[in-house]
Amino acid sequence: MSVPLLDVNAQNLPLEAELKQVFENVLRSGRFILGEEVEAFEKECAAALGAKHAISISSGTDALIVALMALDIGPGDEVLCPSFTFFATAGSVFRTGATPVFCDVEPEFFGIDLASAKSKLTPKTKAIIPVHLYGQAVDMDAMTSFAKEHGLKVVEDVAQSFGATYRGRACGTIGDIGSYSFFPSKNLGGFGDGGLVTTECSELHEKMLRLRNHGMHPRYHHSMVGGNFRMDALQCALLQVKLRHIGEYSAGRTRNANYYTHRLSPIAGDSFILPAAHEHARHVWNQYTIRVPGRRDELKTHLTAKGIGCEIYYPVPMHRQECFEKLPEHSLSNCPVSDLLAAEVISIPVYAELVDAQLDEVAAALESFLS
Ligand SMILES: *Cc1c(COP(=O)(O)O)cnc(C)c1O
């Protein structure tokens, strides 16, 4: 039996009748940009996350850009972000004209390392982007006090962690702005691109509403330059259906992660490191990422030969990307843990709909490789 890394049909097809009905409703409404479905989806997202305001955005990448624009981040500013993340975190900063300054991450929980962040502060530092990587919350108490102490804005990159919590609060609702993605592989996976920003601040909410639609308010009057960062009404309508199941999706991922952790613990050690989960946070397992020092590529070949999907998230940290090679020295230096992780990590299937036989197959393949 082959086990794919992700099977979107296993999640979407059980909802087929409902999704078709929703498509038909939107088709007949003739309303495809903004409007009722968009507002309804935003309200439901805000309620699900316990956020005061939520705004749907064209993608997770655009959500980061809108967040940074709302905070007036631009040329001359520096923004701290982890080197070990998906490219969009860093690319969005760069595209505002600001300079991304890459910080190292901690090896156990994969979150941004605040000691590294501290060493990279300059008078130009305006904001920090903690990335809740793989579905796990960054230590937001430490993050919040660090940001306060140094007068920094906080944009949480929650693309991989919709529904994750930190001490009972949803990731994305603790910093100034939370930025989410509905890319099909994320925990709330859409039917194309989509994203969301959340904030507790009414002023930022108003500003981001305008930025999403060319900075326009009222109609054809532009006091600021925004863009077309709108998410389709159809996408919002379809995702309302899936949002009702987000609890099950998170629970399924958690069950699968717990299965691996329980079964593989006896063979874990220095050469095979299982992911750790904080006790005070709800991990939603967008990825189950193990570390295999020295033998990672060999394991990838082994799993692939057995028909088991796996992927390396991510093989090249941001401070090693060609497009960033001209950034200032302090942005690119001293990220040894990011280098290490890039050489050691591999993610295995953990999506909610995996059945027991598939979990057993993945675990057995890992056991056979390691023994
Ligand atoms: C997926 C992702 C994004 C970007 O989201 P898109 O919707 O694909 O634009 C941003 N940051 C992280 C950490 C991601 O994993």
Short mmCIF file of C-alpha atoms and ligand atoms in Angstrom, two decimals:
data_model
loop_
_atom_site.label_atom_id
_atom_site.label_comp_id
_atom_site.label_asym_id
_atom_site.label_seq_id
_atom_site.Cartn_x
_atom_site.Cartn_y
_atom_site.Cartn_z
CA MET A 1 0.00 0.00 0.00
CA SER A 2 1.41 3.36 -0.89
CA VAL A 3 0.90 6.21 1.55
CA PRO A 4 0.86 9.71 0.05
CA LEU A 5 2.21 12.68 2.01
CA LEU A 6 -1.20 14.31 1.61
CA ASP A 7 -4.52 13.20 0.14
CA VAL A 8 -6.79 16.21 -0.33
CA ASN A 9 -9.55 14.07 -1.87
CA ALA A 10 -9.85 12.02 1.31
CA GLN A 11 -10.86 15.20 3.09
CA ASN A 12 -12.84 16.95 0.37
CA LEU A 13 -14.82 14.22 -1.36
CA PRO A 14 -16.91 13.29 1.72
CA LEU A 15 -18.18 16.89 1.50
CA GLU A 16 -18.82 16.73 -2.25
CA ALA A 17 -22.62 17.09 -2.16
CA GLU A 18 -22.45 20.03 0.22
CA LEU A 19 -19.67 21.73 -1.76
CA LYS A 20 -21.59 21.36 -5.01
CA GLN A 21 -24.64 22.94 -3.39
CA VAL A 22 -22.51 25.85 -2.19
CA PHE A 23 -21.04 26.28 -5.65
CA GLU A 24 -24.51 26.35 -7.11
CA ASN A 25 -25.66 28.95 -4.58
CA VAL A 26 -22.76 31.25 -5.38
CA LEU A 27 -23.17 30.70 -9.10
CA ARG A 28 -26.80 31.70 -8.92
CA SER A 29 -26.13 34.66 -6.63
CA GLY A 30 -23.94 36.18 -9.35
CA ARG A 31 -21.88 37.79 -6.55
CA PHE A 32 -18.23 36.78 -6.90
CA ILE A 33 -16.25 39.61 -5.31
CA LEU A 34 -16.65 40.53 -1.61
CA GLY A 35 -20.23 40.51 -0.29
CA GLU A 36 -22.20 38.19 1.96
CA GLU A 37 -20.24 34.96 1.64
CA VAL A 38 -16.98 36.75 2.31
CA GLU A 39 -18.33 38.48 5.39
CA ALA A 40 -19.94 35.31 6.69
CA PHE A 41 -16.66 33.39 6.33
CA GLU A 42 -14.74 36.14 8.10
CA LYS A 43 -17.21 36.14 11.00
CA GLU A 44 -16.94 32.39 11.33
CA CYS A 45 -13.14 32.49 11.26
CA ALA A 46 -13.08 35.20 13.92
CA ALA A 47 -15.44 33.14 16.09
CA ALA A 48 -13.45 29.93 15.57
CA LEU A 49 -10.20 31.64 16.55
CA GLY A 50 -11.56 33.89 19.27
CA ALA A 51 -10.28 36.89 17.31
CA LYS A 52 -11.97 40.27 17.35
CA HIS A 53 -11.53 40.91 13.62
CA ALA A 54 -10.76 38.65 10.66
CA ILE A 55 -10.33 39.63 7.00
CA SER A 56 -10.02 37.14 4.16
CA ILE A 57 -7.09 37.77 1.82
CA SER A 58 -6.05 36.37 -1.56
CA SER A 59 -3.28 34.14 -0.14
CA GLY A 60 -1.16 33.56 2.93
CA THR A 61 1.67 35.44 1.25
CA ASP A 62 -0.58 38.43 0.55
CA ALA A 63 -1.86 38.25 4.13
CA LEU A 64 1.70 38.80 5.36
CA ILE A 65 2.14 41.70 2.94
CA VAL A 66 -1.13 43.33 4.01
CA ALA A 67 -0.13 42.92 7.67
CA LEU A 68 3.27 44.54 7.09
CA MET A 69 1.75 47.34 5.00
CA ALA A 70 -0.80 48.04 7.76
CA LEU A 71 2.07 48.43 10.21
CA ASP A 72 3.80 50.87 7.83
CA ILE A 73 6.78 48.58 7.34
CA GLY A 74 8.80 49.64 4.31
CA PRO A 75 12.14 50.88 2.99
CA GLY A 76 14.68 51.58 5.71
CA ASP A 77 13.02 49.20 8.19
CA GLU A 78 14.33 45.87 9.37
CA VAL A 79 12.10 42.94 10.26
CA LEU A 80 13.32 39.98 12.28
CA CYS A 81 12.18 36.57 11.05
CA PRO A 82 13.40 33.01 11.36
CA SER A 83 15.79 31.72 8.71
CA PHE A 84 14.19 28.28 8.94
CA THR A 85 10.72 28.84 7.45
CA PHE A 86 8.84 28.79 4.16
CA PHE A 87 10.07 31.45 1.74
CA ALA A 88 6.90 33.58 1.92
CA THR A 89 7.74 34.82 5.42
CA ALA A 90 10.96 36.42 4.19
CA GLY A 91 9.81 37.23 0.66
CA SER A 92 6.89 39.31 1.98
CA VAL A 93 9.18 41.44 4.11
CA PHE A 94 11.50 42.00 1.17
CA ARG A 95 8.63 42.94 -1.14
CA THR A 96 7.55 45.79 1.17
CA GLY A 97 11.01 47.28 0.62
CA ALA A 98 12.09 46.44 4.17
CA THR A 99 15.07 44.23 5.00
CA PRO A 100 14.42 40.76 6.39
CA VAL A 101 16.94 40.00 9.14
CA PHE A 102 17.30 36.27 9.60
CA CYS A 103 17.40 34.84 13.09
CA ASP A 104 18.25 31.33 14.13
CA VAL A 105 15.67 28.90 15.52
CA GLU A 106 15.65 26.58 18.50
CA PRO A 107 16.39 22.96 17.61
CA GLU A 108 13.61 21.28 19.62
CA PHE A 109 10.48 23.27 18.83
CA PHE A 110 11.64 24.97 15.61
CA GLY A 111 10.56 28.44 16.79
CA ILE A 112 12.56 31.66 16.38
CA ASP A 113 15.43 31.88 18.90
CA LEU A 114 15.08 35.11 20.86
CA ALA A 115 18.74 35.19 21.87
CA SER A 116 19.59 35.22 18.17
CA ALA A 117 16.90 37.85 17.54
CA LYS A 118 18.34 39.99 20.31
CA SER A 119 21.81 39.83 18.78
CA LYS A 120 20.41 41.15 15.49
CA LEU A 121 18.55 44.21 16.77
CA THR A 122 19.53 47.55 15.29
CA PRO A 123 17.92 51.00 15.56
CA LYS A 124 16.10 50.14 12.31
CA THR A 125 14.35 47.04 13.68
CA LYS A 126 10.60 47.65 13.53
CA ALA A 127 8.92 44.27 13.77
CA ILE A 128 9.35 40.56 14.36
CA ILE A 129 7.57 37.65 12.64
CA PRO A 130 7.32 34.55 14.81
CA VAL A 131 6.41 31.57 12.60
CA HIS A 132 4.32 28.87 14.27
CA LEU A 133 6.03 26.19 12.22
CA TYR A 134 4.56 22.75 11.50
CA GLY A 135 1.47 23.49 13.63
CA GLN A 136 3.16 24.40 16.90
CA ALA A 137 2.98 27.67 18.82
CA VAL A 138 6.05 29.78 19.39
CA ASP A 139 6.59 30.76 23.06
CA MET A 140 4.39 33.85 22.84
CA ASP A 141 4.92 35.05 26.43
CA ALA A 142 8.63 35.40 25.76
CA MET A 143 7.88 36.85 22.32
CA THR A 144 5.50 39.47 23.70
CA SER A 145 7.89 40.67 26.38
CA PHE A 146 10.79 40.75 23.91
CA ALA A 147 8.71 42.84 21.49
CA LYS A 148 7.55 45.19 24.26
CA GLU A 149 11.07 45.66 25.58
CA HIS A 150 12.36 46.63 22.15
CA GLY A 151 9.30 48.45 20.80
CA LEU A 152 8.62 45.96 18.01
CA LYS A 153 5.39 45.09 16.25
CA VAL A 154 4.55 41.39 16.11
CA VAL A 155 3.10 39.70 13.01
CA GLU A 156 2.38 36.05 13.73
CA ASP A 157 2.83 33.78 10.71
CA VAL A 158 0.13 31.20 11.41
CA ALA A 159 0.04 29.75 7.87
CA GLN A 160 0.76 26.25 9.19
CA SER A 161 -1.14 26.51 12.45
CA PHE A 162 -4.81 27.42 12.04
CA GLY A 163 -6.43 26.27 15.29
CA ALA A 164 -3.22 25.92 17.30
CA THR A 165 -3.25 27.55 20.71
CA TYR A 166 -0.77 28.98 23.17
CA ARG A 167 -1.87 28.90 26.81
CA GLY A 168 -5.48 28.66 25.66
CA ARG A 169 -5.35 31.49 23.12
CA ALA A 170 -5.38 30.91 19.38
CA CYS A 171 -2.08 31.49 17.61
CA GLY A 172 -2.48 34.66 15.58
CA THR A 173 -4.54 36.51 18.20
CA ILE A 174 -1.66 37.35 20.54
CA GLY A 175 0.58 39.62 18.45
CA ASP A 176 -0.55 42.76 16.59
CA ILE A 177 -1.70 40.80 13.53
CA GLY A 178 -2.08 37.10 12.73
CA SER A 179 -1.55 35.90 9.15
CA TYR A 180 -3.01 32.59 7.93
CA SER A 181 -3.08 30.57 4.71
CA PHE A 182 -5.69 28.28 3.15
CA PHE A 183 -3.30 26.75 0.60
CA PRO A 184 -4.60 23.20 0.02
CA SER A 185 -1.91 21.57 2.17
CA LYS A 186 -2.58 23.72 5.24
CA ASN A 187 -4.77 22.61 8.14
CA LEU A 188 -7.79 24.43 6.72
CA GLY A 189 -7.09 23.63 3.08
CA GLY A 190 -9.00 25.48 0.38
CA PHE A 191 -9.68 24.87 -3.30
CA GLY A 192 -6.95 27.14 -4.56
CA ASP A 193 -5.25 30.07 -2.87
CA GLY A 194 -6.59 31.97 0.11
CA GLY A 195 -5.51 33.59 3.34
CA LEU A 196 -6.66 35.55 6.37
CA VAL A 197 -5.48 38.26 8.72
CA THR A 198 -6.74 38.71 12.26
CA THR A 199 -6.29 41.54 14.72
CA GLU A 200 -7.64 42.72 18.04
CA CYS A 201 -7.11 46.36 17.03
CA SER A 202 -10.02 48.19 15.36
CA GLU A 203 -7.73 50.70 13.65
CA LEU A 204 -5.60 47.98 12.08
CA HIS A 205 -8.78 46.20 11.06
CA GLU A 206 -10.07 49.29 9.25
CA LYS A 207 -6.73 49.86 7.60
CA MET A 208 -6.38 46.27 6.40
CA LEU A 209 -9.93 46.31 5.01
CA ARG A 210 -8.89 49.24 2.85
CA LEU A 211 -5.48 47.86 1.90
CA ARG A 212 -7.15 44.68 0.66
CA ASN A 213 -9.11 46.69 -1.89
CA HIS A 214 -6.65 49.22 -3.35
CA GLY A 215 -6.71 51.42 -0.25
CA MET A 216 -10.11 52.55 -1.44
CA HIS A 217 -12.63 54.34 0.81
CA PRO A 218 -15.10 55.60 -0.10
CA ARG A 219 -15.53 54.29 -3.62
CA TYR A 220 -12.84 55.63 -6.01
CA HIS A 221 -11.15 57.65 -3.28
CA HIS A 222 -7.72 56.43 -2.26
CA SER A 223 -6.00 57.84 0.83
CA MET A 224 -3.43 55.02 0.75
CA VAL A 225 -2.07 52.62 -1.85
CA GLY A 226 -3.30 49.09 -1.31
CA GLY A 227 -3.77 46.29 -3.79
CA ASN A 228 -6.13 43.62 -4.98
CA PHE A 229 -5.76 41.26 -2.06
CA ARG A 230 -9.32 39.92 -2.10
CA MET A 231 -10.24 36.29 -1.63
CA ASP A 232 -12.98 35.02 -3.96
CA ALA A 233 -16.55 34.82 -2.64
CA LEU A 234 -16.67 31.27 -4.01
CA GLN A 235 -13.59 30.28 -2.05
CA CYS A 236 -15.03 31.85 1.11
CA ALA A 237 -18.31 29.99 0.62
CA LEU A 238 -16.58 26.64 0.05
CA LEU A 239 -14.28 27.10 3.02
CA GLN A 240 -17.22 27.79 5.33
CA VAL A 241 -18.16 24.16 4.77
CA LYS A 242 -14.70 22.93 5.74
CA LEU A 243 -14.32 25.31 8.66
CA ARG A 244 -17.14 23.43 10.41
CA HIS A 245 -14.85 20.38 10.44
CA ILE A 246 -11.62 22.00 11.55
CA GLY A 247 -11.91 20.42 15.02
CA GLU A 248 -12.02 16.93 13.47
CA TYR A 249 -9.12 17.73 11.16
CA SER A 250 -6.94 18.88 14.05
CA ALA A 251 -8.00 15.91 16.16
CA GLY A 252 -7.14 13.50 13.33
CA ARG A 253 -3.69 15.00 12.86
CA THR A 254 -3.09 14.90 16.60
CA ARG A 255 -4.17 11.27 16.83
CA ASN A 256 -1.76 10.36 14.03
CA ALA A 257 1.12 12.32 15.54
CA ASN A 258 0.52 10.65 18.90
CA TYR A 259 0.51 7.26 17.22
CA TYR A 260 3.94 7.88 15.67
CA THR A 261 5.37 9.35 18.85
CA HIS A 262 4.12 6.45 20.97
CA ARG A 263 5.22 3.76 18.55
CA LEU A 264 8.57 5.23 17.57
CA SER A 265 9.75 6.43 20.98
CA PRO A 266 11.56 3.13 21.73
CA ILE A 267 13.81 3.59 18.68
CA ALA A 268 14.30 7.34 19.08
CA GLY A 269 17.67 8.68 20.19
CA ASP A 270 20.50 10.87 18.99
CA SER A 271 20.27 9.52 15.44
CA PHE A 272 16.48 9.69 15.20
CA ILE A 273 14.82 12.62 16.90
CA LEU A 274 11.03 12.82 17.23
CA PRO A 275 9.24 16.17 17.26
CA ALA A 276 8.47 17.57 20.70
CA ALA A 277 5.22 19.25 21.68
CA HIS A 278 4.85 21.92 24.35
CA GLU A 279 2.47 20.96 27.17
CA HIS A 280 0.91 24.40 27.43
CA ALA A 281 0.11 24.66 23.72
CA ARG A 282 -2.18 22.77 21.33
CA HIS A 283 -0.07 21.49 18.46
CA VAL A 284 -2.13 20.96 15.28
CA TRP A 285 0.49 18.97 13.39
CA ASN A 286 0.51 20.48 9.91
CA GLN A 287 3.69 18.43 9.61
CA TYR A 288 5.18 15.57 11.59
CA THR A 289 8.85 16.35 11.17
CA ILE A 290 11.60 14.10 12.39
CA ARG A 291 15.35 14.70 12.46
CA VAL A 292 17.74 12.08 11.14
CA PRO A 293 21.31 13.36 11.56
CA GLY A 294 23.64 12.04 8.87
CA ARG A 295 21.12 9.72 7.20
CA ARG A 296 18.23 11.95 6.21
CA ASP A 297 18.70 11.67 2.44
CA GLU A 298 19.16 7.92 2.73
CA LEU A 299 15.86 7.72 4.66
CA LYS A 300 14.14 9.78 1.98
CA THR A 301 15.27 7.28 -0.65
CA HIS A 302 14.15 4.38 1.56
CA LEU A 303 10.65 5.81 2.13
CA THR A 304 10.22 6.79 -1.51
CA ALA A 305 11.16 3.28 -2.62
CA LYS A 306 8.45 1.93 -0.33
CA GLY A 307 5.84 4.28 -1.79
CA ILE A 308 5.65 6.45 1.31
CA GLY A 309 5.32 10.17 0.67
CA CYS A 310 7.80 12.41 2.45
CA GLU A 311 9.26 15.86 1.93
CA ILE A 312 11.95 18.10 3.22
CA TYR A 313 10.53 21.26 4.75
CA TYR A 314 12.91 23.06 4.17
CA PRO A 315 16.22 22.14 2.53
CA VAL A 316 17.63 25.68 2.14
CA PRO A 317 17.29 28.20 4.98
CA MET A 318 16.58 31.83 4.10
CA HIS A 319 20.06 33.09 4.94
CA ARG A 320 21.41 30.76 2.20
CA GLN A 321 18.97 31.82 -0.55
CA GLU A 322 20.55 33.28 -3.66
CA CYS A 323 18.01 36.11 -3.87
CA PHE A 324 19.05 37.33 -0.43
CA GLU A 325 22.81 37.15 -0.88
CA LYS A 326 23.20 40.92 -1.03
CA LEU A 327 21.44 41.54 2.28
CA PRO A 328 23.54 43.08 5.05
CA GLU A 329 25.95 40.79 6.85
CA HIS A 330 24.03 40.76 10.16
CA SER A 331 20.98 39.39 8.35
CA LEU A 332 22.86 36.41 6.97
CA SER A 333 25.23 35.46 9.75
CA ASN A 334 25.00 33.03 12.65
CA CYS A 335 22.15 30.67 11.92
CA PRO A 336 23.85 27.33 12.68
CA VAL A 337 20.69 25.58 13.93
CA SER A 338 18.83 26.53 10.73
CA ASP A 339 21.67 24.98 8.72
CA LEU A 340 21.57 21.87 10.88
CA LEU A 341 17.80 21.44 10.59
CA ALA A 342 17.89 21.94 6.83
CA ALA A 343 20.24 18.96 6.66
CA GLU A 344 18.38 16.75 9.13
CA VAL A 345 14.60 17.20 8.84
CA ILE A 346 12.10 15.12 6.94
CA SER A 347 8.31 15.21 7.20
CA ILE A 348 6.11 12.11 6.96
CA PRO A 349 2.36 11.73 6.26
CA VAL A 350 0.22 12.95 9.17
CA TYR A 351 -2.95 14.20 7.43
CA ALA A 352 -6.17 13.59 9.34
CA GLU A 353 -7.67 10.87 7.12
CA LEU A 354 -4.79 8.37 7.33
CA VAL A 355 -6.12 4.95 8.30
CA ASP A 356 -4.49 2.61 10.83
CA ALA A 357 -2.96 0.37 8.15
CA GLN A 358 -1.26 3.39 6.59
CA LEU A 359 0.09 4.63 9.91
CA ASP A 360 1.41 1.13 10.59
CA GLU A 361 3.07 1.04 7.18
CA VAL A 362 4.85 4.35 7.69
CA ALA A 363 5.99 3.40 11.19
CA ALA A 364 7.17 -0.04 10.01
CA ALA A 365 9.19 1.56 7.22
CA LEU A 366 10.93 3.80 9.73
CA GLU A 367 11.57 0.86 12.07
CA SER A 368 13.06 -1.25 9.29
CA PHE A 369 15.35 1.61 8.26
CA LEU A 370 16.61 2.27 11.76
CA SER A 371 17.09 -1.28 13.04
C1 LIG B 1 2.24 28.40 3.22
C2 LIG B 1 2.98 29.42 3.99
C3 LIG B 1 2.89 30.79 3.70
C4 LIG B 1 2.22 31.33 2.46
O1 LIG B 1 0.94 30.96 2.22
P1 LIG B 1 0.36 30.94 0.71
O2 LIG B 1 -1.11 30.86 0.98
O3 LIG B 1 0.90 29.73 0.06
O4 LIG B 1 0.73 32.20 0.04
C5 LIG B 1 3.52 31.67 4.54
N1 LIG B 1 4.25 31.26 5.58
C6 LIG B 1 4.39 29.96 5.89
C7 LIG B 1 5.19 29.57 7.07
C8 LIG B 1 3.77 28.99 5.10
O5 LIG B 1 3.92 27.70 5.40
#
